[in-house]
Amino acid sequence: MAIIGIDLGTTNSLACVYRSGRAERIPNELGEYKTSSAVSVLEDGTVLVGAAAKERLVTHPEATAASFKIWMGTEKTLTLAERKFKPEELSALVLRQLLEDAKRYLGEPVEEAVISVPAYFNDDQRCATKLAAQLAGLNVKRLINEPSAAALYHRYSAQTGDCQMMIVDFGGGTLDVSIVECFENIIEITAIAGDNRLGGDDIDRAIAAHFCQENGLTEEHLAPALRASLYRQAETAKIALSSAPAASISLQQGEKRYGLVLTNELLRQLCGPVFQKVRGVITRAMKDRSRGGRLNDVILVGGSAQLMVFVDFLEELFGRRPHVAVSPDEIVALGVGLCAGIKERAEDLQDLVMTDVCPFSLGVSTYSRRDDRTPHMAVLIPRSSMLPASHQEQFYTLNDNQTGLRFEIYQGEGYFASENLKLGEVEVQVPPGPAGEQSALVTFTYDIDGILHVSAQSSGGDFRERMILNPNLHLTEEGKAQAMERIRQIQLAAQGDQRDQLLLERALRIYTQTIGQRREMAAGLIGYWKNLMDCGDRIQRRRDYDRIKERLDMLEAAVEEDPLESGIWFGEPEEEEFGQEFEEDSEE
Ligand code: ADP
Ligand code: MG
């Protein structure tokens, strides 16, 4: 019985196994290591997975799906040849194919797998991934963040010294940026930031849109097959540009022929908006890290890291050319393969320790005053906390003779509880007494396997515990109708309060963009200002406006202060060594 490691990618998937001291890639039936994460339903109802299915994106777009990973954890259904599939079902089909290939290659049954997910995946998306594995008949105990896997492999294969590095994983549909510290046998992820709707696909889309614009075509009016062909050509041209000065795209529609010549200069221009977003994510990772110090290295992984204009862009950003990993689109899978080895307790891997951080803030809803009608989130485990993490906080009753304390459990970065994802709730009884006398101690523990344990202990001795494994809180039809009704009932903001309202909205935005002390400051300002808004105290607002605004300006300046400009990127001493570890990395 073997354990395999799987990189279940948006675009491509790949499985590895740990054998004779190294992570080994498992080839598919075609003898290739990468399997396209594409699924197509054939006329007889059977299902194709991989490169063949990808071909059918052009020929049978109505029976084929790709890039469905971006819908994981949502209620979206995709229709293939008139059959409906949930995203996790399509992922399960990809996993089944990888499993079949692994069984054939290894000559033994595969019982367990470690699967990687983007670091930025929330709980719903992680649960959907585990569900996909279950549907494929795989036992999955552990999910690992993709950049953690890449860091693990890099550290293991390149034998780098103690260092702090940034890993930028730019794939087909996701961007993950993580900062990793390596010290002796410890690999520690100190910050992660990401965007799970940003990748090479967006570049293909920008190229296709430009093609249509230049040729006076409306993309939405193109026949599905023609449109699919355009996207395919856009991708091919993009890839070709890394080794050729120009590439062309052409479409034939009836008698008419449309064309475009793509150069690196034009590509760079079209990538502008995508790269701006990349810059934002990189900046956030730099700000979120729990420790300061300089970066020794920037490692690029993922298929899109091979894009020359992308490396050029990062070179300008960092003032130095970052490394493209040796096999950028396989390094995650190789790392997951090592991880599978760790699970099997392979001797030579035993002393490798890996830590991770929590990709989102976790907390409970709480009220600041008796008449407070919009609960905000009291964060118990802030984003980027090192895992496992455990925090406690005491909450007090707000009413006399209150009989219990109920806490809704949320994840997310919004100030108000309702802006975040609700994971569950926990309630404890308290003995009667004056307001503020009775309390409950809430404890959050988030373990390395991504399971959140929540407990509440009341002053009266009542104790409740929740383990959040599979929050399933998607709206039912009835729930949707209720939500719509709720929206309909909301009234527009009062006239004359716009300026004050704006100040509040701005504070709320700044809250989501900060962590630590700055976040606390923002929360304090929000609590204070919101109270003045709620009780309609215009005079006090007039008095305080400038003072609050000044503080927000200060916080804002801190948010905007760009660590990219402040010269903290690279340590000087390693200047000479930059790049060498890869030249020596001849693993594959
Ligand atoms: P994912 O992890 O999202 O499944 P990959 O890391 O395999 O994806 O990256 C897939 C993306 O990489 C696609 O958008 C593809 O167009 C792009 N890509 C693959 N090879 C190259 C290349 N040589 N140059 C530029 N982009 C590439
Ligand atoms: Mg990937």
Coordinates of C-alpha atoms and ligand atoms in Angstrom, one line a residue:
M1 CA 0.0 0.0 0.0
A2 CA 1.5 3.3 -1.1
I3 CA 1.0 6.9 -0.1
I4 CA 1.2 9.3 -3.0
G5 CA 1.5 13.1 -3.1
I6 CA -0.7 15.0 -5.5
D7 CA -0.5 18.5 -6.8
L8 CA -4.1 19.0 -7.9
G9 CA -3.6 22.1 -10.1
T10 CA -6.1 24.4 -11.8
T11 CA -4.5 23.7 -15.1
N12 CA -2.2 20.7 -14.6
S13 CA -2.1 18.0 -12.0
L14 CA 0.8 15.7 -11.1
A15 CA 1.4 12.8 -8.7
C16 CA 4.6 11.8 -7.0
V17 CA 5.7 9.0 -4.7
Y18 CA 8.6 8.9 -2.2
R19 CA 10.9 6.0 -3.2
S20 CA 14.6 5.2 -2.6
G21 CA 15.3 8.5 -0.9
R22 CA 13.7 10.8 -3.4
A23 CA 10.4 12.1 -4.7
E24 CA 9.6 10.4 -8.0
R25 CA 7.2 11.7 -10.6
I26 CA 4.5 9.3 -11.7
P27 CA 4.0 9.3 -15.5
N28 CA 0.5 8.9 -17.0
E29 CA -0.5 6.6 -19.7
L30 CA 0.9 8.9 -22.3
G31 CA 4.3 8.8 -20.6
E32 CA 3.9 12.4 -19.5
Y33 CA 4.1 13.7 -15.9
K34 CA 1.6 16.5 -16.2
T35 CA -2.0 15.6 -16.7
S36 CA -4.3 18.5 -17.8
S37 CA -7.0 19.1 -15.2
A38 CA -9.6 18.9 -17.9
V39 CA -12.7 16.6 -18.0
S40 CA -14.8 15.8 -21.0
V41 CA -17.9 13.6 -21.4
L42 CA -17.9 11.4 -24.5
E43 CA -21.0 10.6 -26.6
D44 CA -21.4 7.2 -24.9
G45 CA -21.3 8.8 -21.4
T46 CA -17.8 7.8 -20.5
V47 CA -15.4 10.5 -19.2
L48 CA -12.0 11.5 -20.6
V49 CA -9.5 13.2 -18.3
G50 CA -6.2 14.9 -19.4
A51 CA -4.7 16.1 -22.6
A52 CA -7.4 14.5 -24.7
A53 CA -10.1 16.2 -22.7
K54 CA -8.2 19.5 -23.2
E55 CA -8.4 19.1 -26.9
R56 CA -12.1 18.7 -26.7
L57 CA -12.4 22.1 -25.1
V58 CA -12.1 23.3 -28.7
T59 CA -14.1 20.7 -30.4
H60 CA -16.8 19.9 -27.8
P61 CA -16.8 22.9 -25.5
E62 CA -20.4 22.0 -24.3
A63 CA -19.2 18.6 -23.1
T64 CA -15.9 19.7 -21.6
A65 CA -14.7 21.6 -18.5
A66 CA -11.3 22.9 -17.4
S67 CA -10.1 25.4 -14.7
F68 CA -12.9 24.2 -12.4
K69 CA -10.6 24.4 -9.4
I70 CA -11.5 28.1 -9.2
W71 CA -15.1 27.0 -8.3
M72 CA -14.1 24.6 -5.6
G73 CA -16.0 25.2 -2.4
T74 CA -18.8 27.1 -4.2
E75 CA -22.3 25.9 -5.1
K76 CA -21.5 26.3 -8.8
T77 CA -22.6 23.5 -11.1
L78 CA -21.1 22.9 -14.5
T79 CA -23.0 21.2 -17.3
L80 CA -21.2 18.8 -19.5
A81 CA -23.2 17.1 -22.2
E82 CA -26.3 18.0 -20.3
R83 CA -25.1 16.3 -17.2
K84 CA -24.6 18.4 -14.1
F85 CA -21.3 18.3 -12.1
K86 CA -20.2 20.0 -8.9
P87 CA -16.6 21.3 -9.0
E88 CA -15.5 18.7 -6.4
E89 CA -17.0 15.9 -8.7
L90 CA -14.9 17.1 -11.6
S91 CA -11.8 17.2 -9.4
A92 CA -12.6 13.7 -8.2
L93 CA -12.5 12.5 -11.8
V94 CA -9.1 14.0 -12.2
L95 CA -7.9 12.4 -9.0
R96 CA -9.3 9.0 -10.1
Q97 CA -7.3 9.3 -13.3
L98 CA -4.1 10.1 -11.4
L99 CA -4.9 7.2 -9.0
E100 CA -5.3 4.8 -11.9
D101 CA -2.0 5.9 -13.4
A102 CA -0.3 5.5 -10.0
K103 CA -1.6 2.0 -9.4
R104 CA -0.4 0.9 -12.9
Y105 CA 3.0 2.5 -12.4
L106 CA 3.6 1.3 -8.9
G107 CA 2.0 -2.1 -9.3
E108 CA 0.3 -1.8 -6.0
P109 CA -2.8 -0.3 -4.5
V110 CA -2.7 3.3 -3.3
E111 CA -4.6 3.9 -0.2
E112 CA -3.7 7.3 0.9
A113 CA -2.7 10.7 -0.5
V114 CA -1.4 14.0 0.6
I115 CA -2.9 16.8 -1.6
S116 CA -1.7 20.3 -2.1
V117 CA -4.0 23.4 -2.1
P118 CA -3.3 27.0 -2.7
A119 CA -2.3 28.6 0.6
Y120 CA -5.1 31.1 0.2
F121 CA -7.9 28.4 0.0
N122 CA -10.4 29.0 2.7
D123 CA -12.1 26.3 4.7
D124 CA -14.9 25.6 2.2
Q125 CA -12.3 25.2 -0.5
R126 CA -10.2 22.9 1.6
C127 CA -13.3 20.8 2.5
A128 CA -14.3 20.6 -1.1
T129 CA -10.8 19.2 -1.9
K130 CA -11.1 16.6 0.8
L131 CA -14.5 15.7 -0.5
A132 CA -13.2 15.3 -4.0
A133 CA -10.6 12.9 -2.6
Q134 CA -13.3 10.9 -0.8
L135 CA -15.4 10.8 -4.0
A136 CA -12.3 9.4 -5.8
G137 CA -12.0 6.7 -3.1
L138 CA -8.8 8.2 -1.6
N139 CA -8.1 8.6 2.0
V140 CA -6.7 12.1 2.6
K141 CA -5.6 13.0 6.0
R142 CA -3.5 15.9 5.2
L143 CA -3.7 18.9 2.9
I144 CA -0.5 20.9 2.4
N145 CA -0.2 24.4 1.1
E146 CA 1.3 24.5 -2.3
P147 CA 4.1 27.0 -1.5
S148 CA 4.9 25.0 1.6
A149 CA 5.4 22.0 -0.6
A150 CA 7.6 24.0 -3.0
A151 CA 9.7 25.3 -0.1
L152 CA 10.1 21.9 1.3
Y153 CA 11.4 20.5 -2.0
H154 CA 13.6 23.5 -2.6
R155 CA 15.2 23.3 0.8
Y156 CA 15.6 19.5 0.6
S157 CA 17.1 19.4 -2.9
A158 CA 19.1 22.6 -3.1
Q159 CA 20.5 22.1 0.4
T160 CA 20.4 25.9 1.0
G161 CA 21.8 27.4 4.2
D162 CA 19.8 29.2 6.8
C163 CA 17.9 31.9 4.8
Q164 CA 14.7 33.8 4.3
M165 CA 13.1 33.4 0.9
M166 CA 10.0 34.4 -0.9
I167 CA 8.3 31.8 -3.1
V168 CA 6.1 33.2 -5.8
D169 CA 3.9 30.5 -7.3
F170 CA 2.2 31.8 -10.5
G171 CA 0.1 29.1 -12.1
G172 CA -2.8 29.0 -14.4
G173 CA -5.5 30.3 -12.1
T174 CA -3.8 31.1 -8.8
L175 CA -1.1 33.2 -7.4
D176 CA 0.5 32.3 -4.1
V177 CA 3.3 34.3 -2.4
S178 CA 4.8 33.0 0.7
I179 CA 7.8 33.9 2.8
V180 CA 9.8 31.1 4.2
E181 CA 12.5 30.9 6.8
C182 CA 14.9 28.1 6.8
F183 CA 16.8 27.5 10.0
E184 CA 18.7 24.2 10.5
N185 CA 16.1 21.5 10.0
I186 CA 13.2 23.8 10.4
I187 CA 11.2 25.2 7.5
E188 CA 8.9 27.9 8.7
I189 CA 6.3 29.7 6.6
T190 CA 6.2 33.2 8.1
A191 CA 3.7 34.8 5.8
I192 CA 1.4 34.0 3.0
A193 CA -0.7 36.1 0.7
G194 CA -2.4 35.2 -2.5
D195 CA -5.1 35.6 -5.0
N196 CA -7.0 32.5 -6.1
R197 CA -8.4 34.2 -9.1
L198 CA -5.2 35.3 -10.8
G199 CA -2.9 33.4 -13.1
G200 CA -1.8 32.6 -16.6
D201 CA -5.4 32.2 -17.7
D202 CA -5.9 35.9 -17.1
I203 CA -3.1 36.7 -19.4
D204 CA -4.6 34.4 -22.1
R205 CA -7.9 36.3 -21.6
A206 CA -6.2 39.7 -22.0
I207 CA -4.6 38.5 -25.2
A208 CA -7.9 37.2 -26.5
A209 CA -9.6 40.4 -25.6
H210 CA -7.0 42.5 -27.4
F211 CA -7.2 40.2 -30.5
C212 CA -11.0 40.9 -30.6
Q213 CA -10.6 44.6 -30.1
E214 CA -8.0 44.9 -32.8
N215 CA -10.1 42.9 -35.2
G216 CA -13.4 44.5 -34.4
L217 CA -14.8 41.3 -33.1
T218 CA -17.1 40.9 -30.0
E219 CA -15.8 38.0 -28.0
E220 CA -19.3 37.1 -26.7
H221 CA -20.5 36.7 -30.3
L222 CA -17.9 34.2 -31.3
A223 CA -19.0 30.6 -31.7
P224 CA -17.9 28.6 -28.7
A225 CA -15.5 26.5 -30.7
L226 CA -14.0 29.6 -32.3
R227 CA -13.6 31.2 -28.9
A228 CA -11.9 28.2 -27.5
S229 CA -9.5 28.1 -30.4
L230 CA -8.7 31.8 -29.8
Y231 CA -7.9 31.0 -26.1
R232 CA -5.8 28.1 -27.1
Q233 CA -3.8 30.1 -29.6
A234 CA -3.4 32.9 -27.1
E235 CA -1.8 30.5 -24.7
T236 CA 0.4 29.0 -27.3
A237 CA 1.6 32.4 -28.5
K238 CA 2.2 33.5 -24.9
I239 CA 4.4 30.4 -24.3
A240 CA 6.2 30.8 -27.6
L241 CA 7.2 34.4 -26.7
S242 CA 9.6 33.2 -24.0
S243 CA 11.9 31.8 -26.8
A244 CA 10.9 33.7 -29.9
P245 CA 10.6 37.4 -30.7
A246 CA 7.1 37.2 -32.0
A247 CA 4.1 34.8 -32.4
S248 CA 0.9 35.1 -34.3
I249 CA -2.7 34.2 -33.8
S250 CA -5.3 33.9 -36.5
L251 CA -8.9 32.9 -36.7
Q252 CA -11.0 32.0 -39.7
Q253 CA -14.7 32.8 -39.6
G254 CA -16.5 32.0 -42.7
E255 CA -14.7 33.8 -45.6
K256 CA -13.0 36.2 -43.2
R257 CA -9.6 35.8 -41.7
Y258 CA -8.5 37.7 -38.6
G259 CA -5.0 38.0 -37.2
L260 CA -2.7 39.5 -34.6
V261 CA 1.1 39.5 -34.1
L262 CA 2.1 39.3 -30.5
T263 CA 5.4 40.6 -29.3
N264 CA 6.9 40.7 -25.9
E265 CA 6.4 44.4 -25.8
L266 CA 2.7 44.1 -26.5
L267 CA 2.4 41.2 -24.1
R268 CA 4.0 43.2 -21.3
Q269 CA 1.5 46.0 -22.0
L270 CA -1.4 43.5 -21.9
C271 CA -0.1 42.0 -18.6
G272 CA -0.1 45.4 -16.9
P273 CA -3.3 45.0 -14.9
V274 CA -2.4 41.4 -13.9
F275 CA 1.1 42.4 -12.8
Q276 CA -0.3 45.3 -10.7
K277 CA -2.3 42.7 -8.8
V278 CA 0.8 40.5 -8.4
R279 CA 2.6 43.5 -7.0
G280 CA -0.2 44.1 -4.4
V281 CA -0.1 40.5 -3.3
I282 CA 3.7 40.5 -2.9
T283 CA 3.5 43.7 -0.9
R284 CA 0.9 42.2 1.4
A285 CA 3.1 39.2 2.0
M286 CA 6.0 41.4 2.9
K287 CA 3.9 43.4 5.4
D288 CA 2.3 40.4 7.0
R289 CA 5.4 38.5 7.9
S290 CA 5.9 37.9 11.6
R291 CA 9.6 38.7 11.5
G292 CA 11.6 41.4 9.8
G293 CA 15.0 41.0 8.2
R294 CA 16.1 40.9 4.6
L295 CA 15.1 38.4 1.9
N296 CA 18.0 36.3 0.6
D297 CA 16.2 34.9 -2.3
V298 CA 13.1 35.0 -4.5
I299 CA 12.1 31.7 -6.1
L300 CA 9.6 31.5 -8.9
V301 CA 7.5 28.4 -9.4
G302 CA 4.4 27.5 -11.4
G303 CA 4.0 27.4 -15.2
S304 CA 3.5 31.1 -15.6
A305 CA 6.8 31.7 -13.8
Q306 CA 8.4 30.8 -17.1
L307 CA 7.0 33.8 -18.8
M308 CA 9.9 36.1 -19.7
V309 CA 7.9 39.3 -19.3
F310 CA 6.9 38.1 -15.8
V311 CA 10.5 37.6 -14.7
D312 CA 11.4 41.0 -16.2
F313 CA 8.6 42.6 -14.3
L314 CA 9.8 41.0 -11.0
E315 CA 13.4 42.0 -11.8
E316 CA 12.3 45.6 -12.0
L317 CA 10.3 45.3 -8.8
F318 CA 13.0 43.6 -6.8
G319 CA 16.0 45.3 -8.4
R320 CA 17.4 41.9 -9.1
R321 CA 16.5 39.0 -11.3
P322 CA 14.7 36.3 -9.2
H323 CA 15.3 32.6 -9.8
V324 CA 13.0 30.4 -11.8
A325 CA 13.0 27.0 -10.0
V326 CA 14.6 24.1 -12.0
S327 CA 11.2 22.5 -12.8
P328 CA 8.8 25.3 -11.9
D329 CA 5.7 23.4 -12.8
E330 CA 6.7 20.2 -11.0
I331 CA 8.3 21.5 -7.8
V332 CA 5.0 21.6 -5.9
A333 CA 4.2 18.0 -6.7
L334 CA 7.8 17.0 -5.8
G335 CA 7.3 18.7 -2.5
V336 CA 4.0 16.9 -1.9
G337 CA 5.8 13.6 -2.7
L338 CA 8.3 14.4 0.0
C339 CA 5.4 15.1 2.3
A340 CA 4.0 11.7 1.5
G341 CA 7.4 10.3 2.5
I342 CA 7.2 12.1 5.8
K343 CA 3.8 10.6 6.3
E344 CA 5.2 7.2 5.7
R345 CA 7.9 8.1 8.2
A346 CA 10.7 7.5 5.7
E347 CA 13.9 7.4 7.8
D348 CA 15.9 10.0 6.1
L349 CA 13.2 12.6 6.2
Q350 CA 12.3 12.2 9.9
D351 CA 14.1 15.2 11.2
L352 CA 12.6 17.7 8.8
V353 CA 10.2 19.9 10.6
M354 CA 7.7 22.1 8.8
T355 CA 5.5 24.8 10.2
D356 CA 2.8 26.7 8.5
V357 CA 0.7 29.8 9.1
C358 CA -3.0 30.3 9.2
P359 CA -4.1 32.0 5.9
F360 CA -7.1 33.9 7.4
S361 CA -8.2 35.4 10.6
L362 CA -10.5 33.4 12.8
G363 CA -12.7 34.8 15.5
V364 CA -16.2 35.1 17.0
S365 CA -18.9 37.7 16.6
T366 CA -19.3 40.1 19.5
Y367 CA -21.2 43.1 20.5
S368 CA -19.6 46.2 22.0
R369 CA -22.7 47.6 23.8
R370 CA -26.2 46.5 24.8
D371 CA -27.8 48.4 21.9
D372 CA -25.2 47.4 19.3
R373 CA -27.1 45.7 16.5
T374 CA -24.2 44.9 14.1
P375 CA -21.8 42.4 15.7
H376 CA -18.2 42.7 14.8
M377 CA -15.5 40.1 14.7
A378 CA -13.3 39.6 17.7
V379 CA -10.2 38.0 16.2
L380 CA -8.8 35.1 18.3
I381 CA -6.3 33.9 15.7
P382 CA -5.0 36.6 13.4
R383 CA -4.1 35.9 9.8
S384 CA -0.5 34.7 9.4
S385 CA -0.3 33.2 12.9
M386 CA 2.1 30.3 13.2
L387 CA 0.4 26.9 13.3
P388 CA -0.5 25.2 15.5
A389 CA -2.0 28.3 17.1
S390 CA -4.1 28.6 20.3
H391 CA -5.6 31.7 21.8
Q392 CA -8.2 32.6 24.5
E393 CA -10.4 35.5 25.2
Q394 CA -12.9 36.3 27.9
F395 CA -16.3 37.7 27.0
Y396 CA -18.8 39.2 29.4
T397 CA -22.6 39.4 29.6
L398 CA -24.1 42.7 28.4
N399 CA -27.6 42.3 30.0
D400 CA -28.7 41.7 33.5
N401 CA -29.8 38.1 34.1
Q402 CA -28.6 37.0 30.7
T403 CA -29.0 33.2 30.5
G404 CA -26.3 32.4 28.0
L405 CA -23.6 33.5 25.7
R406 CA -23.7 32.5 22.1
F407 CA -20.7 32.9 19.8
E408 CA -20.8 32.6 16.1
I409 CA -17.5 31.5 14.6
Y410 CA -16.1 33.3 11.6
Q411 CA -13.1 33.4 9.3
G412 CA -12.2 36.4 7.2
E413 CA -10.7 39.9 7.3
G414 CA -13.9 42.0 7.5
Y415 CA -14.5 44.1 10.6
F416 CA -18.2 43.2 10.8
A417 CA -19.0 39.5 11.4
S418 CA -21.4 39.4 8.6
E419 CA -18.7 40.2 6.0
N420 CA -16.9 37.0 6.9
L421 CA -17.5 33.3 6.4
K422 CA -19.5 31.7 9.2
L423 CA -18.1 28.4 10.2
G424 CA -20.4 27.5 13.1
E425 CA -21.5 28.5 16.6
V426 CA -21.1 27.6 20.2
E427 CA -23.3 28.5 23.1
V428 CA -22.9 28.2 26.9
Q429 CA -25.3 28.8 29.8
V430 CA -24.4 31.4 32.5
P431 CA -26.0 31.8 35.9
P432 CA -28.2 34.9 36.4
G433 CA -26.5 38.0 37.6
P434 CA -25.9 41.7 36.8
A435 CA -24.5 42.6 33.3
G436 CA -20.8 42.2 33.1
E437 CA -20.5 39.8 36.0
Q438 CA -20.9 36.5 34.2
S439 CA -18.5 35.5 31.4
A440 CA -17.2 32.8 29.1
L441 CA -13.7 32.0 28.2
V442 CA -13.5 31.1 24.5
T443 CA -10.5 29.1 23.2
F444 CA -9.5 28.6 19.6
T445 CA -7.0 26.0 18.6
Y446 CA -6.1 25.7 14.9
D447 CA -4.0 22.6 14.3
I448 CA -1.5 21.8 11.6
D449 CA -4.1 19.7 9.7
G450 CA -6.3 22.7 9.3
I451 CA -8.9 21.6 11.9
L452 CA -10.3 24.3 14.1
H453 CA -11.2 23.4 17.7
V454 CA -13.4 25.9 19.5
S455 CA -14.4 25.7 23.1
A456 CA -16.3 27.9 25.5
Q457 CA -16.2 27.6 29.3
S458 CA -18.7 29.7 31.2
S459 CA -18.2 31.2 34.6
G460 CA -21.1 29.0 35.7
G461 CA -19.1 25.9 34.8
D462 CA -20.9 25.1 31.5
F463 CA -18.5 23.8 28.9
R464 CA -19.0 23.3 25.1
E465 CA -16.6 22.2 22.4
R466 CA -16.8 22.3 18.6
M467 CA -14.5 20.8 16.1
I468 CA -14.9 22.4 12.7
L469 CA -14.1 19.9 10.0
N470 CA -16.7 20.4 7.4
P471 CA -18.7 23.6 7.6
N472 CA -21.5 23.2 5.2
L473 CA -23.3 26.5 5.3
H474 CA -24.3 27.0 1.7
L475 CA -27.6 28.7 1.2
T476 CA -30.6 26.6 0.5
E477 CA -33.3 27.9 -1.9
E478 CA -35.2 29.2 1.1
G479 CA -32.1 30.8 2.5
K480 CA -31.5 32.6 -0.8
A481 CA -35.0 33.9 -0.8
Q482 CA -34.5 35.2 2.7
A483 CA -31.2 36.8 1.8
M484 CA -32.9 38.6 -1.1
E485 CA -35.7 39.8 1.1
R486 CA -33.1 41.1 3.6
I487 CA -31.4 43.1 0.9
R488 CA -34.8 44.5 -0.3
Q489 CA -35.5 45.7 3.3
I490 CA -32.2 47.6 3.7
Q491 CA -32.8 51.4 3.5
L492 CA -30.4 53.8 1.9
A493 CA -28.1 55.9 4.1
A494 CA -29.5 59.0 5.6
Q495 CA -29.0 62.3 3.7
G496 CA -26.3 64.6 5.1
D497 CA -24.2 61.8 6.7
Q498 CA -22.2 60.9 3.6
R499 CA -19.0 62.4 4.8
D500 CA -19.2 60.6 8.1
Q501 CA -20.3 57.4 6.5
L502 CA -17.3 57.7 4.1
L503 CA -15.0 58.0 7.1
L504 CA -16.5 54.8 8.6
E505 CA -16.2 52.9 5.3
R506 CA -12.6 54.0 4.9
A507 CA -11.8 52.9 8.4
L508 CA -13.4 49.5 7.7
R509 CA -11.3 49.2 4.5
I510 CA -8.1 50.1 6.4
Y511 CA -9.0 47.5 9.0
T512 CA -9.0 44.7 6.4
Q513 CA -5.6 45.9 5.0
T514 CA -3.8 45.9 8.3
I515 CA -2.8 43.4 11.0
G516 CA -1.4 43.6 14.5
Q517 CA -1.3 46.9 16.3
R518 CA -2.5 49.0 13.4
R519 CA -5.5 46.7 13.0
E520 CA -6.3 47.2 16.7
M521 CA -6.0 51.0 16.3
A522 CA -8.4 50.8 13.3
A523 CA -10.8 48.7 15.3
G524 CA -10.7 51.2 18.1
L525 CA -11.5 54.0 15.7
I526 CA -14.3 52.0 14.1
G527 CA -15.9 51.1 17.4
Y528 CA -15.8 54.7 18.6
W529 CA -17.0 56.3 15.3
K530 CA -19.7 53.7 14.7
N531 CA -21.1 54.3 18.1
L532 CA -21.4 58.1 17.3
M533 CA -23.1 57.2 14.0
D534 CA -25.5 54.7 15.6
C535 CA -26.7 57.1 18.3
G536 CA -27.0 60.0 15.8
D537 CA -24.7 62.3 17.7
R538 CA -23.8 64.8 14.9
I539 CA -22.3 67.4 17.2
Q540 CA -19.8 65.0 18.7
R541 CA -19.0 63.8 15.2
R542 CA -18.3 67.3 14.1
R543 CA -16.0 67.7 17.1
D544 CA -14.1 64.5 16.5
Y545 CA -14.1 64.3 12.7
D546 CA -10.7 65.9 12.1
R547 CA -9.0 63.9 14.9
I548 CA -10.3 60.6 13.6
K549 CA -9.5 61.4 10.1
E550 CA -5.9 62.4 11.0
R551 CA -5.4 59.0 12.7
L552 CA -6.8 57.2 9.7
D553 CA -4.5 59.2 7.4
M554 CA -1.6 58.0 9.6
L555 CA -2.8 54.4 9.3
E556 CA -3.3 54.8 5.6
A557 CA 0.2 56.2 5.1
A558 CA 1.5 53.1 6.9
V559 CA -0.6 50.9 4.6
E560 CA 0.7 52.7 1.5
E561 CA 4.3 52.9 2.6
D562 CA 5.6 50.5 0.2
P563 CA 8.1 47.9 1.5
L564 CA 9.2 47.5 -2.1
E565 CA 10.8 50.9 -2.0
S566 CA 12.3 50.7 1.4
G567 CA 15.3 48.6 0.5
I568 CA 14.6 45.6 2.8
W569 CA 14.6 43.1 0.0
F570 CA 17.9 41.4 -0.2
G571 CA 20.8 40.9 2.3
E572 CA 24.1 42.1 1.0
P573 CA 26.4 39.2 2.0
E574 CA 24.7 36.6 -0.2
E575 CA 25.0 38.8 -3.3
E576 CA 27.6 36.5 -4.9
E577 CA 25.7 33.3 -4.0
F578 CA 22.4 34.4 -5.5
G579 CA 21.5 31.7 -8.0
Q580 CA 24.1 29.1 -7.3
E581 CA 22.1 26.6 -5.4
F582 CA 20.0 26.0 -8.5
E583 CA 23.0 25.5 -10.8
E584 CA 24.0 22.7 -8.5
D585 CA 20.5 21.2 -8.3
S586 CA 20.7 18.3 -10.6
E587 CA 18.0 16.2 -8.9
E588 CA 15.9 15.5 -11.9
Ligands
ADP1 P1 -1.6 25.3 -12.0 O1 -0.7 25.1 -10.9 O2 -2.5 26.5 -11.9 O3 -2.3 24.1 -12.4 P2 0.7 25.4 -13.7 O4 1.7 25.8 -12.7 O5 0.9 24.1 -14.4 O6 -0.7 25.6 -13.3 O7 0.7 26.6 -14.8 C1 -0.1 26.6 -15.8 C2 0.0 27.9 -16.5 O8 1.3 28.1 -16.9 C3 -0.9 28.1 -17.7 O9 -1.5 29.4 -17.7 C4 0.1 28.0 -18.9 O10 -0.3 28.8 -20.0 C5 1.4 28.6 -18.2 N1 2.6 28.1 -18.8 C6 3.0 26.9 -19.0 N2 4.2 26.8 -19.6 C7 4.6 28.1 -19.8 C8 5.7 28.8 -20.4 N3 6.7 28.0 -20.9 N4 5.7 30.1 -20.5 C9 4.7 30.8 -20.0 N5 3.6 30.3 -19.5 C10 3.5 28.9 -19.4
MG2 MG 0.3 24.8 -9.3

